[in-house]
GROMACS .gro file of C-alpha atoms in nm:
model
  180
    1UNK     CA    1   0.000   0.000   0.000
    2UNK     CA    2   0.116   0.312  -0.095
    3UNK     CA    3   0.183   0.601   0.171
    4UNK     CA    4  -0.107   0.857   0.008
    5UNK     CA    5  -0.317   0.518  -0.005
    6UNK     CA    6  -0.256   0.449   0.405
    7UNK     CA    7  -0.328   0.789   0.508
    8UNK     CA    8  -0.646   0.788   0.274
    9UNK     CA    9  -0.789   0.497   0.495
   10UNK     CA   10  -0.753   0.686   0.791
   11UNK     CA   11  -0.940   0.978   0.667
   12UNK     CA   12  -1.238   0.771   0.480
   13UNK     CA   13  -1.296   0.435   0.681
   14UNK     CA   14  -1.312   0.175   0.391
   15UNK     CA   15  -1.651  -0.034   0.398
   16UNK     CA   16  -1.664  -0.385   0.580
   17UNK     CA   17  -1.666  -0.578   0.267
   18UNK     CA   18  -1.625  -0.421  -0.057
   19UNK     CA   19  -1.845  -0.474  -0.329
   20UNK     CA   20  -1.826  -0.511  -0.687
   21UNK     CA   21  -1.516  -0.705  -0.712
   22UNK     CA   22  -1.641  -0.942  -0.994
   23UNK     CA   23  -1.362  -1.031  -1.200
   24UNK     CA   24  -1.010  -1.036  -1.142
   25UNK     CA   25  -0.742  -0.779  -1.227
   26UNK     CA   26  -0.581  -1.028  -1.473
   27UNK     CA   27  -0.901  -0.999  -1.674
   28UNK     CA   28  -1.024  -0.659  -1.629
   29UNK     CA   29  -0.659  -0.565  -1.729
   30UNK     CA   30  -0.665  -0.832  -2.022
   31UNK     CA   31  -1.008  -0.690  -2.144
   32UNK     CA   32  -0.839  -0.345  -2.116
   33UNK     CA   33  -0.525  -0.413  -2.312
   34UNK     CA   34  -0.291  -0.255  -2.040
   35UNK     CA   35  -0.114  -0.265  -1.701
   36UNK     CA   36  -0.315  -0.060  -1.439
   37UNK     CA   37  -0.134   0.114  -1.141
   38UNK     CA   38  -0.133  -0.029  -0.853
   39UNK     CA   39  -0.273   0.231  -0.593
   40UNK     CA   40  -0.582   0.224  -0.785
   41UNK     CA   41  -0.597  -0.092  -0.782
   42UNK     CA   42  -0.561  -0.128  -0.391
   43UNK     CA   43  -0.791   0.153  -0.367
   44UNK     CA   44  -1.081  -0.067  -0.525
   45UNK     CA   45  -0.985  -0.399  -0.380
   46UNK     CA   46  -1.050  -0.244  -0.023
   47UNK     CA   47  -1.344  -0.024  -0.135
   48UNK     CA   48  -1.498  -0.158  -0.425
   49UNK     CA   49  -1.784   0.030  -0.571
   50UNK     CA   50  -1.913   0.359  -0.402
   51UNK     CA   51  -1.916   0.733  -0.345
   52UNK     CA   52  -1.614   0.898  -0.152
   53UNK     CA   53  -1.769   1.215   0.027
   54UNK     CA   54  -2.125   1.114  -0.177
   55UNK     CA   55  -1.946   1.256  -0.476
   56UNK     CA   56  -1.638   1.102  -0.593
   57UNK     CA   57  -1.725   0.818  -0.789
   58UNK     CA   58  -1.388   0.594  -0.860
   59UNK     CA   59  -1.492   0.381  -1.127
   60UNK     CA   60  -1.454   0.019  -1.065
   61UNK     CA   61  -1.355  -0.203  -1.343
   62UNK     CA   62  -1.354  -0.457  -1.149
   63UNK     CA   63  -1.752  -0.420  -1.126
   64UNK     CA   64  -1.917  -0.608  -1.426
   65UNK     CA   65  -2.260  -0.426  -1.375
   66UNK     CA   66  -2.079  -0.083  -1.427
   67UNK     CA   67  -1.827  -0.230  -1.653
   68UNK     CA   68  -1.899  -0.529  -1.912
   69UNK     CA   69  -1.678  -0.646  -2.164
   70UNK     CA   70  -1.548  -0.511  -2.368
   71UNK     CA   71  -1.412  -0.295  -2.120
   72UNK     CA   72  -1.207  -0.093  -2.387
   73UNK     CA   73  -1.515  -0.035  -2.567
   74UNK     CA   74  -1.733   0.101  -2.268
   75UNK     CA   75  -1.411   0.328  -2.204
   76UNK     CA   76  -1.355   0.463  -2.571
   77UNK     CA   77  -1.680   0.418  -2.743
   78UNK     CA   78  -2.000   0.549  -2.830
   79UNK     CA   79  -2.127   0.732  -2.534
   80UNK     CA   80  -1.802   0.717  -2.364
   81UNK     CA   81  -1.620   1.019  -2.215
   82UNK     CA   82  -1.371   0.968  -2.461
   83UNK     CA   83  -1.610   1.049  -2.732
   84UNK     CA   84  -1.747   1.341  -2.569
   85UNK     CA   85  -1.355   1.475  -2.537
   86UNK     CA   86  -1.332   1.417  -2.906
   87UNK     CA   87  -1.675   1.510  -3.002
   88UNK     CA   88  -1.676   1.885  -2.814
   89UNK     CA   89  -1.306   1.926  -2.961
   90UNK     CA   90  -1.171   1.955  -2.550
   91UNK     CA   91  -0.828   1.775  -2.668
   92UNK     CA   92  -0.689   2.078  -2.891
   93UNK     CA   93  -0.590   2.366  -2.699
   94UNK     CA   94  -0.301   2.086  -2.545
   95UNK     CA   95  -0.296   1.867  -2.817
   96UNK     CA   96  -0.418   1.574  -2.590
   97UNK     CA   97  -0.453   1.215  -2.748
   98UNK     CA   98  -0.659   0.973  -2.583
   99UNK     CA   99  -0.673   0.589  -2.450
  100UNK     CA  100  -0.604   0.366  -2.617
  101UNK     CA  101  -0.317   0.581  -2.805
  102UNK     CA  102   0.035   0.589  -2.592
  103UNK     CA  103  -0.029   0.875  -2.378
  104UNK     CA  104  -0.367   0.891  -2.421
  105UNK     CA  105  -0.624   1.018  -2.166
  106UNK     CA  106  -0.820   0.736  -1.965
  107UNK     CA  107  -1.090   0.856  -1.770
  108UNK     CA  108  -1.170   0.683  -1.448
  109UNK     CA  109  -1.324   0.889  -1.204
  110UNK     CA  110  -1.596   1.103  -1.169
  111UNK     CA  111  -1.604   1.451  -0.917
  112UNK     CA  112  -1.953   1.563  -0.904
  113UNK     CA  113  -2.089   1.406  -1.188
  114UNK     CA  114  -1.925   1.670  -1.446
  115UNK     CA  115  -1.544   1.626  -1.351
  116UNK     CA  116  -1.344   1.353  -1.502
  117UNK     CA  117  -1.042   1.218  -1.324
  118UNK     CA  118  -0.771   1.135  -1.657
  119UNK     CA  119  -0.469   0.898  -1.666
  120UNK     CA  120  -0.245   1.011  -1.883
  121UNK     CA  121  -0.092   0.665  -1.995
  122UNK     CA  122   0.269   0.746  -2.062
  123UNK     CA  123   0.489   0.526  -2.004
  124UNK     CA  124   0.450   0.225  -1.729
  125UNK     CA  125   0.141   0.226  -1.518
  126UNK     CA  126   0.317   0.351  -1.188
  127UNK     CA  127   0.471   0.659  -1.331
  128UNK     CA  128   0.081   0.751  -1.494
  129UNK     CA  129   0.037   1.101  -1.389
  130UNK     CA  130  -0.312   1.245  -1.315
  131UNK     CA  131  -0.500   1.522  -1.552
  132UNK     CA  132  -0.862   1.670  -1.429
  133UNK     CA  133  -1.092   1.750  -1.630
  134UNK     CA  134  -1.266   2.069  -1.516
  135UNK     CA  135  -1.608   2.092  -1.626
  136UNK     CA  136  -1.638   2.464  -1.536
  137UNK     CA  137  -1.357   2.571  -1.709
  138UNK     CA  138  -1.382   2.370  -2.012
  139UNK     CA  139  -1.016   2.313  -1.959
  140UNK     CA  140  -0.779   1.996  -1.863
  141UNK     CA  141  -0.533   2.006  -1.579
  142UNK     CA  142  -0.247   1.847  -1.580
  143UNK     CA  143  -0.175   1.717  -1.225
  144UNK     CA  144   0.216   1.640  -1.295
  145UNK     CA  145   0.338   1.375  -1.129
  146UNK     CA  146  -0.001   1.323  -0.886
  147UNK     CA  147  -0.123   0.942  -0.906
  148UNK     CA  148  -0.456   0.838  -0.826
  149UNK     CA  149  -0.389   0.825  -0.457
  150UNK     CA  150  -0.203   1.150  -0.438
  151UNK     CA  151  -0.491   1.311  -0.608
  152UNK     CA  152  -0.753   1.155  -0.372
  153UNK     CA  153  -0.558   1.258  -0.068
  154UNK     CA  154  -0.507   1.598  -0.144
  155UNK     CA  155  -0.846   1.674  -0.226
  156UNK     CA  156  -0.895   1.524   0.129
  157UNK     CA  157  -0.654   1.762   0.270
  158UNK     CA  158  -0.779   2.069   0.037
  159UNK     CA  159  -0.444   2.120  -0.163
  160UNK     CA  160  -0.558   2.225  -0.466
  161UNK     CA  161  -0.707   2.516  -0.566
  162UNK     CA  162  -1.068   2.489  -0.504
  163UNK     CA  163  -1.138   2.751  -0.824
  164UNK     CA  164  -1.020   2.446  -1.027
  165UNK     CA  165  -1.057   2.103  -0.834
  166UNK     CA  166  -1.357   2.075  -0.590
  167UNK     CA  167  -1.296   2.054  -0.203
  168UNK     CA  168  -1.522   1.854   0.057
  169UNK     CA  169  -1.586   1.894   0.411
  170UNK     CA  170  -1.568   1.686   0.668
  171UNK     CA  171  -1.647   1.389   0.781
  172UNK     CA  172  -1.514   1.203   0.518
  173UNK     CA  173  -1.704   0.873   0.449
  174UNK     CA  174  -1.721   0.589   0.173
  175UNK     CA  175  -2.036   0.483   0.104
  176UNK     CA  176  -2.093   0.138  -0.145
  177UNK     CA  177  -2.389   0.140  -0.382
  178UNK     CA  178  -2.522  -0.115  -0.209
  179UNK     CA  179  -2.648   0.127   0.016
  180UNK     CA  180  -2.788   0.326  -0.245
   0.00000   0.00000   0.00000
């Protein structure tokens, strides 16, 4: 477990049994077509599927109901974020390319239902750097050298500007959508 991942669990209790986790990593990443980085993946197996603060939604591809095969298709295709990037013309002013293109954006997380949380896929999984897509400001941000876990916990902590990245308040709670 990471150190951003550790102090994460102190600050949002992780649920007694996480749900969700329907097929195995070897698959989902199989399905995928790439290595995933490990905080993210340690931050589903303890979680699973659910809401951090009620609205931080870390997808779970590990979750067949949310995610079905072809996983790279639900990702990149019709009705995917990915094709509302490319559709609205977001990737220019940076010249961003996206998943499943080396380098390419790969949504997977949600921050109030208009945010995306990016991966920007360069180079091995564990060096994948964080970009956010800000909804209000029609504009990506590049999070350089943030990972999943460093981006979770410093929302957590408020370290980023809260003109561009949402903050919450506390108490800080997971809750699984079984409870929904």
């Amino acid at each position: 477990m990471t150190s951003s991942l550790a102090q994460i669990t102190e600050l949002v209790e992780p649920p007694t049994k996480a749900i969700g986790l329907d097929r195995s990593w070897e698959a989902v990443e199989k399905d995928l077509g790439c290595v995933l980085p490990t905080d993210y993946k340690s931050f589903i197996d303890q979680y699973g599927s659910g809401l951090v603060c009620g609205l931080i939604a870390v997808w779970n591809f590990r979750d067949e109901s949310f995610f079905p095969s072809p996983l790279q298709e639900v990702l990149c295709g019709t009705g995917s974020v990915i094709e509302s990037y490319k559709k609205e013309n977001f990737l220019a002013p940076e010249a961003w390319t996206t998943f499943p293109e080396p380098g390419g954006l790969l949504p997977f997380c949600t921050v109030i239902d208009v945010h995306y949380l990016n991966w920007r896929t360069k180079g091995v999984a564990e060096e994948w750097d964080c970009v956010f897509w800000f909804a209000d400001g029609i504009e990506f941000i590049h999070l350089k050298g943030d990972s999943f876990s460093d981006f979770l916990l410093k929302v957590l902590r408020k370290q980023y500007n809260k003109n561009e990245i949402p903050i919450f308040d506390e108490p800080y709670q997971f809750t699984d959508f079984s409870k929904w």
